[in-house]
Tab-separated table of C-alpha atoms in Angstrom:
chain	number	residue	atom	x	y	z
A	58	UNK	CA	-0.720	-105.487	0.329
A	59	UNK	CA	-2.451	-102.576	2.259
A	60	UNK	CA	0.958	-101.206	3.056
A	61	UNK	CA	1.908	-101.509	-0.179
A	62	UNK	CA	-0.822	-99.875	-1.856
A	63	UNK	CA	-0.579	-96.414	0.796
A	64	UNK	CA	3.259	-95.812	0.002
A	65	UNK	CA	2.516	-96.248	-3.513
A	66	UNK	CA	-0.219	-93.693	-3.269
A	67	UNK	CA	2.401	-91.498	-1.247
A	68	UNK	CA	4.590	-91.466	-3.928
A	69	UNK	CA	2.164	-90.267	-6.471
A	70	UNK	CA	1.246	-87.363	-4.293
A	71	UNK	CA	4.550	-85.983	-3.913
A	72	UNK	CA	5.013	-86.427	-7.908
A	73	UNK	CA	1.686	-84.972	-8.297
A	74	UNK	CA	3.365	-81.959	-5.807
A	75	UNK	CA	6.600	-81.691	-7.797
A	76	UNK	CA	5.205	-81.136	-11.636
A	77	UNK	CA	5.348	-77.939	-12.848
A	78	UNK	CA	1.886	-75.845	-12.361
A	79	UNK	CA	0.423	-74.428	-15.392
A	80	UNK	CA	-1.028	-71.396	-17.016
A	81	UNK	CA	-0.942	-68.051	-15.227
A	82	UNK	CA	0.128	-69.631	-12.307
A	83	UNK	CA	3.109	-71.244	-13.617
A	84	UNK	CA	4.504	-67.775	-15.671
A	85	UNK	CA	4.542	-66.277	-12.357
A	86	UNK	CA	6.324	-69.025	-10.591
A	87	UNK	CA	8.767	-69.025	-13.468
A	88	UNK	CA	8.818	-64.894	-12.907
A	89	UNK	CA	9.633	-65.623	-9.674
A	90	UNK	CA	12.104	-68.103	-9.634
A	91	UNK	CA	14.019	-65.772	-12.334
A	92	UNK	CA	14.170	-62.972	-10.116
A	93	UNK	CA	15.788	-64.762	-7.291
A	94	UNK	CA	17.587	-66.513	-9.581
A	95	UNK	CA	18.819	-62.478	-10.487
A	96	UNK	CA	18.905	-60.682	-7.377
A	97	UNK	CA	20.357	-57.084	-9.249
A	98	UNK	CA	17.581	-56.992	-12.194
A	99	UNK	CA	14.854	-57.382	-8.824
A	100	UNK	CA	15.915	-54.590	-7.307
A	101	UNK	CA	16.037	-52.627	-10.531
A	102	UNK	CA	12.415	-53.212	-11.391
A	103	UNK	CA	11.544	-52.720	-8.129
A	104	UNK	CA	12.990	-49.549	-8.244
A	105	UNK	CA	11.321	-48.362	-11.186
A	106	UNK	CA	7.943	-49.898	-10.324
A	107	UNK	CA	8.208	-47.623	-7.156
A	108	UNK	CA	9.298	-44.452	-9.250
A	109	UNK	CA	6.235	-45.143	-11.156
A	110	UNK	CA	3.685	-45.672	-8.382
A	111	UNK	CA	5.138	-42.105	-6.915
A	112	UNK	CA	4.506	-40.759	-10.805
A	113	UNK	CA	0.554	-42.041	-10.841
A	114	UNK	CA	0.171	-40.369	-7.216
A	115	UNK	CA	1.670	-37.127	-8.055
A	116	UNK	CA	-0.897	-37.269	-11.352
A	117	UNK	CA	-3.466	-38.519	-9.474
A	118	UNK	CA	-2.857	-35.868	-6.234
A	119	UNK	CA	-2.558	-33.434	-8.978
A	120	UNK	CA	-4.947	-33.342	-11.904
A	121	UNK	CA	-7.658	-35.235	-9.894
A	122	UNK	CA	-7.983	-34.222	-6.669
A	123	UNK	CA	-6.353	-30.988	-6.644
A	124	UNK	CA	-9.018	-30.476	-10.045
A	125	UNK	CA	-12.008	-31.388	-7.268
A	126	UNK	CA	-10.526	-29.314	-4.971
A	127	UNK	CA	-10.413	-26.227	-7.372
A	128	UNK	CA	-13.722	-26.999	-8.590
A	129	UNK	CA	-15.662	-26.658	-5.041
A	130	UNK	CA	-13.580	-23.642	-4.262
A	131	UNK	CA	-15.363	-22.084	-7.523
A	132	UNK	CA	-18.302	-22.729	-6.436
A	133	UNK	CA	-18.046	-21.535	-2.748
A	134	UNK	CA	-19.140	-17.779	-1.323
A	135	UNK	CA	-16.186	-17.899	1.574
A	136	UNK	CA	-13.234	-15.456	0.316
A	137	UNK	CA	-10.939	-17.519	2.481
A	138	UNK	CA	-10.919	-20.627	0.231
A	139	UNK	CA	-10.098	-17.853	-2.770
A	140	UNK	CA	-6.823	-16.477	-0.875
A	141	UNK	CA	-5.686	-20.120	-0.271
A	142	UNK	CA	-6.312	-20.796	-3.735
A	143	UNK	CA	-4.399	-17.764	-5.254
A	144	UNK	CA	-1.089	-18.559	-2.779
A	145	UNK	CA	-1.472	-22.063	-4.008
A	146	UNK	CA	-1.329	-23.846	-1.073
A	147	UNK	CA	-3.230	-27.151	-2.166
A	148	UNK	CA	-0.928	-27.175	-4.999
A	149	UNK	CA	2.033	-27.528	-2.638
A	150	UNK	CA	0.337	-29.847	-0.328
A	151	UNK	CA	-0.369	-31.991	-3.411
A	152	UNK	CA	3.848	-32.571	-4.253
A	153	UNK	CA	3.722	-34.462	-0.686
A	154	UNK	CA	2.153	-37.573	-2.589
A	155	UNK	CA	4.759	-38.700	-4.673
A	156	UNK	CA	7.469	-37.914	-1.340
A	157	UNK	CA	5.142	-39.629	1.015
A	158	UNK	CA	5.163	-43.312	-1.680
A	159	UNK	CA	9.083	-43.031	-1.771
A	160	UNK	CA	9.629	-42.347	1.922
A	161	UNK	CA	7.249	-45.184	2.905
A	162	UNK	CA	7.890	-47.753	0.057
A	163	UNK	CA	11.816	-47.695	-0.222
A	164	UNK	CA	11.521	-49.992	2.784
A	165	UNK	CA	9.684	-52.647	0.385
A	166	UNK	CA	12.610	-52.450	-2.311
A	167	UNK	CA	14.053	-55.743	-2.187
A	168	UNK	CA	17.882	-56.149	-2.380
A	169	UNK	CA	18.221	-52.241	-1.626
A	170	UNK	CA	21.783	-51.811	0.684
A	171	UNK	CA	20.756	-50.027	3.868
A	172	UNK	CA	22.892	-46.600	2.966
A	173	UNK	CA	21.058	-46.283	-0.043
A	174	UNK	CA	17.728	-47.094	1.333
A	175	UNK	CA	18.315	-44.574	4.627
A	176	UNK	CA	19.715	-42.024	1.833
A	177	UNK	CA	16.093	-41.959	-0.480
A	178	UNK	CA	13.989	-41.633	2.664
A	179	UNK	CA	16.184	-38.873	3.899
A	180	UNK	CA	15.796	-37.082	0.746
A	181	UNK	CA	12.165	-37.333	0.893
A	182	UNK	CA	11.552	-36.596	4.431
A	183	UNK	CA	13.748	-33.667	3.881
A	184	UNK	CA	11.487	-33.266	0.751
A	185	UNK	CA	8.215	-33.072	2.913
A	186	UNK	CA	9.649	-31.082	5.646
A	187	UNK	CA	10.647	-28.714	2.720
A	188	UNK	CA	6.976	-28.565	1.280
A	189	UNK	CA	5.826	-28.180	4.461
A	190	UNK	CA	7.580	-25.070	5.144
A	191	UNK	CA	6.368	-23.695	2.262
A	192	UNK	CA	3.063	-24.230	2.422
A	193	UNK	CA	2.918	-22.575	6.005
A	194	UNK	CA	4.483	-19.137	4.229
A	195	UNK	CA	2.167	-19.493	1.856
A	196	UNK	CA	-0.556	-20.260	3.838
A	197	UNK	CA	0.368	-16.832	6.234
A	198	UNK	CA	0.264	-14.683	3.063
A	199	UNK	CA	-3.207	-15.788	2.297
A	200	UNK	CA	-4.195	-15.051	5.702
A	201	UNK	CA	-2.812	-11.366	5.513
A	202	UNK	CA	-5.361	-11.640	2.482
A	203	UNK	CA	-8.149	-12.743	4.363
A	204	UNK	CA	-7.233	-10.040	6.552
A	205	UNK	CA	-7.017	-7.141	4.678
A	206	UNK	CA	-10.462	-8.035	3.180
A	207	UNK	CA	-11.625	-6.768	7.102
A	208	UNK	CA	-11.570	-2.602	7.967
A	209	UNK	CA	-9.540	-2.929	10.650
A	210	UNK	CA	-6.847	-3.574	7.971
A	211	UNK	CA	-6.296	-0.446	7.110
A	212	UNK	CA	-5.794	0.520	10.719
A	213	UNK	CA	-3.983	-2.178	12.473
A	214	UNK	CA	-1.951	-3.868	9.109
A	215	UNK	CA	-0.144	-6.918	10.038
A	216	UNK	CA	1.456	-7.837	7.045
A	217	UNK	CA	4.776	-7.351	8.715
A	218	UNK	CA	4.165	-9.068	11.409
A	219	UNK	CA	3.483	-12.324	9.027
A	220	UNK	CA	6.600	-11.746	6.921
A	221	UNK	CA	8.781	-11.979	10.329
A	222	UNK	CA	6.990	-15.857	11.109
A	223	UNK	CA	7.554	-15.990	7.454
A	224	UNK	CA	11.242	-15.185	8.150
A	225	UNK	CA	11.450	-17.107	11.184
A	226	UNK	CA	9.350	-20.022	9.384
A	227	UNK	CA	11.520	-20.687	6.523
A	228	UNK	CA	14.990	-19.957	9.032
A	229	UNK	CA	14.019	-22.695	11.204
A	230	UNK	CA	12.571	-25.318	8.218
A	231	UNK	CA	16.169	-24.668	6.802
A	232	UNK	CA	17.539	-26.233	9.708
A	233	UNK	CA	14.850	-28.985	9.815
A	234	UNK	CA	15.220	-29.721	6.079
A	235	UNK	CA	19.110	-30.078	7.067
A	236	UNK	CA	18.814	-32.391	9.839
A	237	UNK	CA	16.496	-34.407	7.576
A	238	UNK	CA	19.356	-34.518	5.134
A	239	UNK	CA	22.013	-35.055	7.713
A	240	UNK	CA	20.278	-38.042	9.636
A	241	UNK	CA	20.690	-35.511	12.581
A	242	UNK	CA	18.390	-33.996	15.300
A	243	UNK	CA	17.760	-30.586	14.418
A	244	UNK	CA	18.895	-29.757	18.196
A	245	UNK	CA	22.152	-29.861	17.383
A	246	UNK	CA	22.472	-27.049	14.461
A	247	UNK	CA	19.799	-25.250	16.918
A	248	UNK	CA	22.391	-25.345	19.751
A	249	UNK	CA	24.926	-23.773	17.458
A	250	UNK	CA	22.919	-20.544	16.325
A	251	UNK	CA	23.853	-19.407	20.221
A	252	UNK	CA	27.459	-19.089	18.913
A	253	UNK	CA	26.357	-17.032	15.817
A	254	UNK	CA	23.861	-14.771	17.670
A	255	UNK	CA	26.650	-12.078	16.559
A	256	UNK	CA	26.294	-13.101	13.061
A	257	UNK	CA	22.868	-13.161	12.869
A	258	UNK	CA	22.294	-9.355	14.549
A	259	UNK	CA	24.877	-8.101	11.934
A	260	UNK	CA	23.228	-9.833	8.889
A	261	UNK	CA	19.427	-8.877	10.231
A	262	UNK	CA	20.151	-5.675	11.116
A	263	UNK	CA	17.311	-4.306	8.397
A	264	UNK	CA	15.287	-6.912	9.470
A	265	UNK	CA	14.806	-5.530	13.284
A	266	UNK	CA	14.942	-1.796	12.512
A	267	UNK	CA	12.043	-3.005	10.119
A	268	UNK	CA	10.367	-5.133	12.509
A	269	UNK	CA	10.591	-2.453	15.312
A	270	UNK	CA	9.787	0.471	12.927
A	271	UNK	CA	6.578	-1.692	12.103
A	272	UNK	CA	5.469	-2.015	15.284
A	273	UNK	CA	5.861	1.573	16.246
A	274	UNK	CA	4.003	2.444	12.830
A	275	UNK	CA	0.904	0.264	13.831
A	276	UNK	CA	0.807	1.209	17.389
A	277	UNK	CA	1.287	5.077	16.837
A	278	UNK	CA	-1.110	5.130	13.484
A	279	UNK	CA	1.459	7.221	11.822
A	280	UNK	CA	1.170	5.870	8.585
A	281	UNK	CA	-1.867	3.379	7.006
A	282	UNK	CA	-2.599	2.011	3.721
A	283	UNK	CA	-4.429	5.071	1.684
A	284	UNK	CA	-2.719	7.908	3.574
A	285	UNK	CA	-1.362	10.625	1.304
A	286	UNK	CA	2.193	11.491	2.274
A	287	UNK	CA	5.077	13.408	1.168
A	288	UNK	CA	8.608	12.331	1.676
A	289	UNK	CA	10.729	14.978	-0.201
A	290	UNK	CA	13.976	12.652	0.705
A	291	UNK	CA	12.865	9.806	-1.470
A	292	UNK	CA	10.678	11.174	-3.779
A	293	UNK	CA	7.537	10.243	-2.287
A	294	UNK	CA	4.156	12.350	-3.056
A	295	UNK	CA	0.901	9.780	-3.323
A	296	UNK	CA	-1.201	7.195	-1.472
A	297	UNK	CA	0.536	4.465	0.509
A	298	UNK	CA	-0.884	1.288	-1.243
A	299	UNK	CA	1.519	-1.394	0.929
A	300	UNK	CA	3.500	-1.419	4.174
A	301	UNK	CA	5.387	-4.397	4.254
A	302	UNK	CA	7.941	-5.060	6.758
A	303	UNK	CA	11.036	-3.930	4.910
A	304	UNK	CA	9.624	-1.189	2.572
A	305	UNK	CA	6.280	0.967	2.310
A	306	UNK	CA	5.150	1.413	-1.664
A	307	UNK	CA	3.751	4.985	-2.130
A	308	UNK	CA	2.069	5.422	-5.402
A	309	UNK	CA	3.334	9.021	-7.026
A	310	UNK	CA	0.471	11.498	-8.402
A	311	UNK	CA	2.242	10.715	-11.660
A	312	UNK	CA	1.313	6.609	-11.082
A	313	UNK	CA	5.184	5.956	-10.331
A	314	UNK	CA	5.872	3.811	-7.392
A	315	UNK	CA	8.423	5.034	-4.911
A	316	UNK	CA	9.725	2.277	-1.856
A	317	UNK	CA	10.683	3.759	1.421
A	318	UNK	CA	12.465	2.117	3.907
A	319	UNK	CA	9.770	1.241	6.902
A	320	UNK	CA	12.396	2.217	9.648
A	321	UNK	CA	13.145	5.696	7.621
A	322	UNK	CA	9.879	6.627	8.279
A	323	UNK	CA	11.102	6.425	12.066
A	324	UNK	CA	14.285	8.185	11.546
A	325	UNK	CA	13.285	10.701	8.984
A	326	UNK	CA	10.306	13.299	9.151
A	327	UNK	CA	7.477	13.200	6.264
A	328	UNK	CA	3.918	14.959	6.056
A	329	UNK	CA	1.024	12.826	6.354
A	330	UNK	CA	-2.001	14.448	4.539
A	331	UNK	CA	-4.631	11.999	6.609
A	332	UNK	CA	-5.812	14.912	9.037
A	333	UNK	CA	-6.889	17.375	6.597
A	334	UNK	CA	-8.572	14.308	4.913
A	335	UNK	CA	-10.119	13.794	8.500
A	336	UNK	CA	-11.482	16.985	9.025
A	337	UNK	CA	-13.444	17.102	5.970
A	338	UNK	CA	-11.802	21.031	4.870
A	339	UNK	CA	-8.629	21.551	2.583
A	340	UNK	CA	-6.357	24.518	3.208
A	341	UNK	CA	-6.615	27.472	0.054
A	342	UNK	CA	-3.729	29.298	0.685
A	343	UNK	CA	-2.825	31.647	-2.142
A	344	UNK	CA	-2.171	35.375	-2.924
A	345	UNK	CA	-2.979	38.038	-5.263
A	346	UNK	CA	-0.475	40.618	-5.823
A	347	UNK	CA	-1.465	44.362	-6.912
A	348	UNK	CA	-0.004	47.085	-8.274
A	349	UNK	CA	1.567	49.545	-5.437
A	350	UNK	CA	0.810	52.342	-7.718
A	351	UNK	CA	-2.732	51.889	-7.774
A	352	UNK	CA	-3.439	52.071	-4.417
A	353	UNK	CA	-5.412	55.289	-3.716
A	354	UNK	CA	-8.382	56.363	-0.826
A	355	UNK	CA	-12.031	56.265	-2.030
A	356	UNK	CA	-13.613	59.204	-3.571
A	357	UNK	CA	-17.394	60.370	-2.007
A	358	UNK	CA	-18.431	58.520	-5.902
A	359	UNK	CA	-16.975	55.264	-5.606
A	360	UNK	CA	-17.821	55.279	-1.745
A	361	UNK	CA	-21.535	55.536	-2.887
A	362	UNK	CA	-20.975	53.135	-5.977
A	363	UNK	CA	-19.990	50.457	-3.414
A	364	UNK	CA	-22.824	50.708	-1.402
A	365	UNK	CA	-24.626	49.163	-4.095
A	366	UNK	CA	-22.522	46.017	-3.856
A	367	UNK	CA	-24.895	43.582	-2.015
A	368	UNK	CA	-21.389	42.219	-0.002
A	369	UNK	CA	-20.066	45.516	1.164
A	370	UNK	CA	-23.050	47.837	1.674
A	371	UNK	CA	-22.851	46.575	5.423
A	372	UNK	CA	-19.432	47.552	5.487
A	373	UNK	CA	-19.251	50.796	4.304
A	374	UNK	CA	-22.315	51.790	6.399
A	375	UNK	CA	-20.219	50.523	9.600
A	376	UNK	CA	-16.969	52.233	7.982
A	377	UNK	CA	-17.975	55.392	7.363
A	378	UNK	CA	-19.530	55.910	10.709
A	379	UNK	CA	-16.239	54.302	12.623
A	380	UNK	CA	-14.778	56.947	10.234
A	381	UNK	CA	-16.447	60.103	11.287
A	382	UNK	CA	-16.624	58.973	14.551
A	383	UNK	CA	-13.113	59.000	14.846
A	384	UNK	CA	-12.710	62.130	12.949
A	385	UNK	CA	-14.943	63.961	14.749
A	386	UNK	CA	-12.635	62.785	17.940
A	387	UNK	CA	-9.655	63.702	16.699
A	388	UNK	CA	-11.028	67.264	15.050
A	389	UNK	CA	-10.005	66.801	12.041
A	390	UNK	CA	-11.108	69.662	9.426
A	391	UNK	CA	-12.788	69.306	6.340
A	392	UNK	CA	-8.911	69.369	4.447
A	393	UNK	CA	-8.759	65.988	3.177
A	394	UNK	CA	-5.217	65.633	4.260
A	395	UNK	CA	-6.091	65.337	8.069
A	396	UNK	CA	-9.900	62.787	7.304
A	397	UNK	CA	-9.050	59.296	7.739
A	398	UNK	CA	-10.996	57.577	4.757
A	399	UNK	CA	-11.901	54.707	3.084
A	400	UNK	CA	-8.866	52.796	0.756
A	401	UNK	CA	-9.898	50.906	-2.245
A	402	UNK	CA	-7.203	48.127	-1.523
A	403	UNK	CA	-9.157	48.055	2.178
A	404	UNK	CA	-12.774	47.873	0.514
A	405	UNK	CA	-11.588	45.421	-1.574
A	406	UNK	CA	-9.836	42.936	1.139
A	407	UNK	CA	-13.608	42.990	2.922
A	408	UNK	CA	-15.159	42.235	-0.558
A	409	UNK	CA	-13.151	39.297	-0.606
A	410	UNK	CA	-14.120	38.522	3.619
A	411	UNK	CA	-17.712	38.655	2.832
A	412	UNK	CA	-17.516	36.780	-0.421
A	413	UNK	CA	-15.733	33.747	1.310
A	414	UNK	CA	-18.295	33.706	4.203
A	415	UNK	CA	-20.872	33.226	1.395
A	416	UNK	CA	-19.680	30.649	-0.606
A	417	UNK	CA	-21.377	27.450	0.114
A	418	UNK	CA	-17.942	25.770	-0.472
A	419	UNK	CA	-15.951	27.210	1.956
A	420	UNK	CA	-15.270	25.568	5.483
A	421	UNK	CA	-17.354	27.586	8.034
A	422	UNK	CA	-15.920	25.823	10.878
A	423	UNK	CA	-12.289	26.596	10.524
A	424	UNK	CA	-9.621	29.772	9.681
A	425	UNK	CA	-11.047	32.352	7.268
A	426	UNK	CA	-8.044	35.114	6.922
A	427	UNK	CA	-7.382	37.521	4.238
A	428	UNK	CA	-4.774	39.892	4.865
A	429	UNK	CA	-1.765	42.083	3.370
A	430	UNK	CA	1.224	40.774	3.685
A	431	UNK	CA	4.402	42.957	3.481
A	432	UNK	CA	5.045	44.631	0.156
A	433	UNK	CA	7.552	43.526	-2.054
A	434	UNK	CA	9.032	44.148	-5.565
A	435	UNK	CA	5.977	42.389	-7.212
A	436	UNK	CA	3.886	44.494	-5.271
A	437	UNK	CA	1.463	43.872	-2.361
A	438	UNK	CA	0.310	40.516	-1.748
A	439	UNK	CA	-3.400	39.998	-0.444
A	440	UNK	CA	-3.361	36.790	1.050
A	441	UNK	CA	-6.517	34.288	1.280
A	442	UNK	CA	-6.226	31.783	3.837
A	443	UNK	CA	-9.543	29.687	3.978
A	444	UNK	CA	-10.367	25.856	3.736
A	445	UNK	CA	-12.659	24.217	1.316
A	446	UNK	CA	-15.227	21.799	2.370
A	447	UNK	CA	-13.949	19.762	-0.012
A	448	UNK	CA	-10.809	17.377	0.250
A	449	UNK	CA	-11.061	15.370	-2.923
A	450	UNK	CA	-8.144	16.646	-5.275
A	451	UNK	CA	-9.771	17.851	-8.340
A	452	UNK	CA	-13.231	18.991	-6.596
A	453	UNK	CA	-10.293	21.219	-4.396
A	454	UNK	CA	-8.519	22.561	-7.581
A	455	UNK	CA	-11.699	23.448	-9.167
A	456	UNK	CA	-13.082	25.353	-5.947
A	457	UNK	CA	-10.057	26.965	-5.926
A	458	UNK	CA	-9.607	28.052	-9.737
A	459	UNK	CA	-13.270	29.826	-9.434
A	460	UNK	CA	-12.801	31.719	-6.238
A	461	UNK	CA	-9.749	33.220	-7.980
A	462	UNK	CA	-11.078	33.769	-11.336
A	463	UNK	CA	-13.699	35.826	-9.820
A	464	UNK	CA	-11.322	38.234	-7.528
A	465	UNK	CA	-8.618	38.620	-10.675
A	466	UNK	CA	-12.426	39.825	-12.769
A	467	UNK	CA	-13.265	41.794	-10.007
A	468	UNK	CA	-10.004	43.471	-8.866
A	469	UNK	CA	-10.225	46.434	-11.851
A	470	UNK	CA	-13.750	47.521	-9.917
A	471	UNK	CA	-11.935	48.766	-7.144
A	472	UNK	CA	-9.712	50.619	-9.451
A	473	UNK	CA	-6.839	48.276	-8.863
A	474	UNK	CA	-4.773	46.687	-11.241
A	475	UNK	CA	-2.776	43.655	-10.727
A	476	UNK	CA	0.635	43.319	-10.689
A	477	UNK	CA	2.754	41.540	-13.856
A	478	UNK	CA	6.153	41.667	-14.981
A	479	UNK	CA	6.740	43.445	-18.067
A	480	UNK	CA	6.621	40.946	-20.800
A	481	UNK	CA	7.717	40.882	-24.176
A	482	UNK	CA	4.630	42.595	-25.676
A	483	UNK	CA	4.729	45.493	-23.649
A	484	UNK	CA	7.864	45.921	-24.293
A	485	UNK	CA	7.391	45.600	-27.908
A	486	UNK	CA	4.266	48.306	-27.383
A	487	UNK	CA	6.507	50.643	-25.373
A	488	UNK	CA	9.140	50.843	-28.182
A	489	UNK	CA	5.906	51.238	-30.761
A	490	UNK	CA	4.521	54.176	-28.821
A	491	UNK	CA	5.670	57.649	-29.626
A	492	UNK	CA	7.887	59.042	-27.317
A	493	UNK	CA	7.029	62.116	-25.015
């Protein structure tokens, strides 16, 4: 009876095991049992539940974290953080999420055929590798940001230096990204680019005259970012603003931009304004021409007239007595013919001498020359060579405008005239005037 009674109880345990479970539990065991009842329609949901999961991280990545990241970079002092920011480099990092859930979770697709399976986490390795690259280039243009926020910038520029690794950078994540693809190591399409060195010179060949001419540019200091140059060739009369490795932008007085080729600037001469800006004067270099038939000697009247002038009665003190001096060496009579004498074109060059040594604005420190230059058919040029203390381009022009204004007022004192083609008024006054 006692045996009797245990296999009876046996039995009602494993009947007890076999009924169906209820509630929650037993939808999910019916769930189940479908599914591997349905092996296709698993995988499928599988699949989707996996594209979904990669959708939430790449929202999630996106408008959460990279939103917190944003957030603290507003509210930081570093300029660093800002450069990153502005290249977007978080934002890149942030499309890893959704690669990272499909490379690592197409292994938990069940039902998936191997090829198919190897293919999607090739595609989103090759994916990553991809981003990666990217975010390194971007991450080298926001350190030539960082680095131009330094002086030395302007100096010792390395912008081209960070476009070659950019260069070199995306060349050699091409190949990664390939491999990726491929199921191959990357040492294999590495091993070939020995065969295509050739190639590669012929299709580069900008590319190294620009890296060289960069290097050369830094090293030498011929041209930095702010320089005024001219480069008649191209067009080019402004402030360079950006030497990159394959062009330098030169911003035109007139706001246009002109791009020069950086190895040109190697190969092909150009003025660089940045020593006159350096030595704090500015060449005037101009001439005023006067009439040939006005130039006369001094009579004893006007000699004594000028002595009055506060910037030549030094001068014709010393003049006169170099004059008789030399006169009274020579013998010369009283017959004006044989006296060497004063000239009002001569008086009037020192005028202009002693008027630029007084003018707080001229350079004391460097050239002051006027002189006569040869005569020609507009008639004889006085020429002012002198420097301004003053580089800046309109302070220049306007130091220059009222040193002239004064000798054109002043030239009719020295009973001078200056010289001007006939224009249509006198010509319309000479056929209005009776004839004689």
């Amino acid at each position: 009876m006692v045996i009797a009674d245990e296999v009876r109880e046996m039995e009602l345990m494993v009947q007890d095991n076999q009924a169906p479970a209820s509630g929650v539990e037993g939808v999910v065991q019916s769930i189940l049992s479908w599914l591997q009842a349905h092996p296709i329609t698993q995988t499928a949901l599988a699949l989707v539940a996996l594209v979904l999961v990669a959708y939430l991280a790449d929202i999630i990545a996106r408008r959460r974290v990279l939103a917190l990241v944003n957030r603290l970079i507003r509210r930081t002092t570093f300029g660093w953080d800002d450069a990153l920011h502005h290249h977007k480099v978080f934002e890149r990092l942030a499309h890893l999420t959704p690669a990272a859930v499909v490379y690592f979770g197409g292994v938990l697709v069940p039902g998936l055929p191997s090829d198919i399976q190897t293919l999607a986490q090739n595609v989103a390795a090759a994916f990553m590798l991809f981003i990666v690259v990217l975010t390194v280039g971007a991450t080298l243009s926001a350190g030539n940001e960082i680095y131009e926020q330094f002086p030395i910038a302007k100096t010792r520029p390395i912008k081209g230096y960070l476009q070659v690794a950019k260069i070199l950078t995306y060349a050699l994540g091409g190949v990664v990204v390939v491999a990726a693809l491929l199921d191959r190591s990357p040492f294999l399409f590495l091993s070939g680019i020995g065969a295509m060195t050739a190639v590669l010179l012929l299709v580069f060949k900008d590319t190294l005259l620009s890296l060289v001419a960069s290097i050369q540019l830094t090293n030498t200091g011929l041209v930095r970012v702010g320089d005024w140059i001219e480069m008649p060739k191209y067009g080019a009369d402004g402030d360079v603003i950006d030497i990159a490795l394959h062009t330098v932008k030169v911003q035109n007085w007139d706001k246009t931009i002109t791009s020069i080729p950086t190895h040109k600037l190697i190969e092909d001469s150009f003025k660089n304004w940045r020593g006159m800006s350096e030595s704090g004067g500015r060449r005037i270099k101009r001439s005023i021409f006067l009439d040939k038939h006005t130039v006369r000697f001094l009579t004893e009247e006007e000699v004594g007239r000028f002595r009055r002038f506060t910037l030549l009665k030094d001068y014709v003190e010393e003049k006169q007595k170099e004059l008789q001096e030399y006169n009274a060496r020579i013998g010369a009579t009283d017959d004006q013919v044989n006296l060497r004498r004063l000239t009002n074109i001569g008086t009037f060059r020192a005028y202009i001498v002693n008027y630029l040594k007084n003018h707080p604005q001229i350079h004391d420190g460097m050239t002051l020359l006027v002189r006569q230059l040869e005569p020609a058919p507009n008639g004889v040029p006085i020429q002012i060579y002198v420097f301004a203390n003053e580089t800046a381009w309109v302070a220049f022009e306007d130091i220059q405008s009222d040193i002239f204004d004064h000798f054109m007022a002043i030239v009719p004192e020295f009973g001078l005239r200056l010289f001007q083609n006939p224009s249509g008024d006198d010509l319309r006054r000479l056929v209005a005037s009776p004839s004689t």
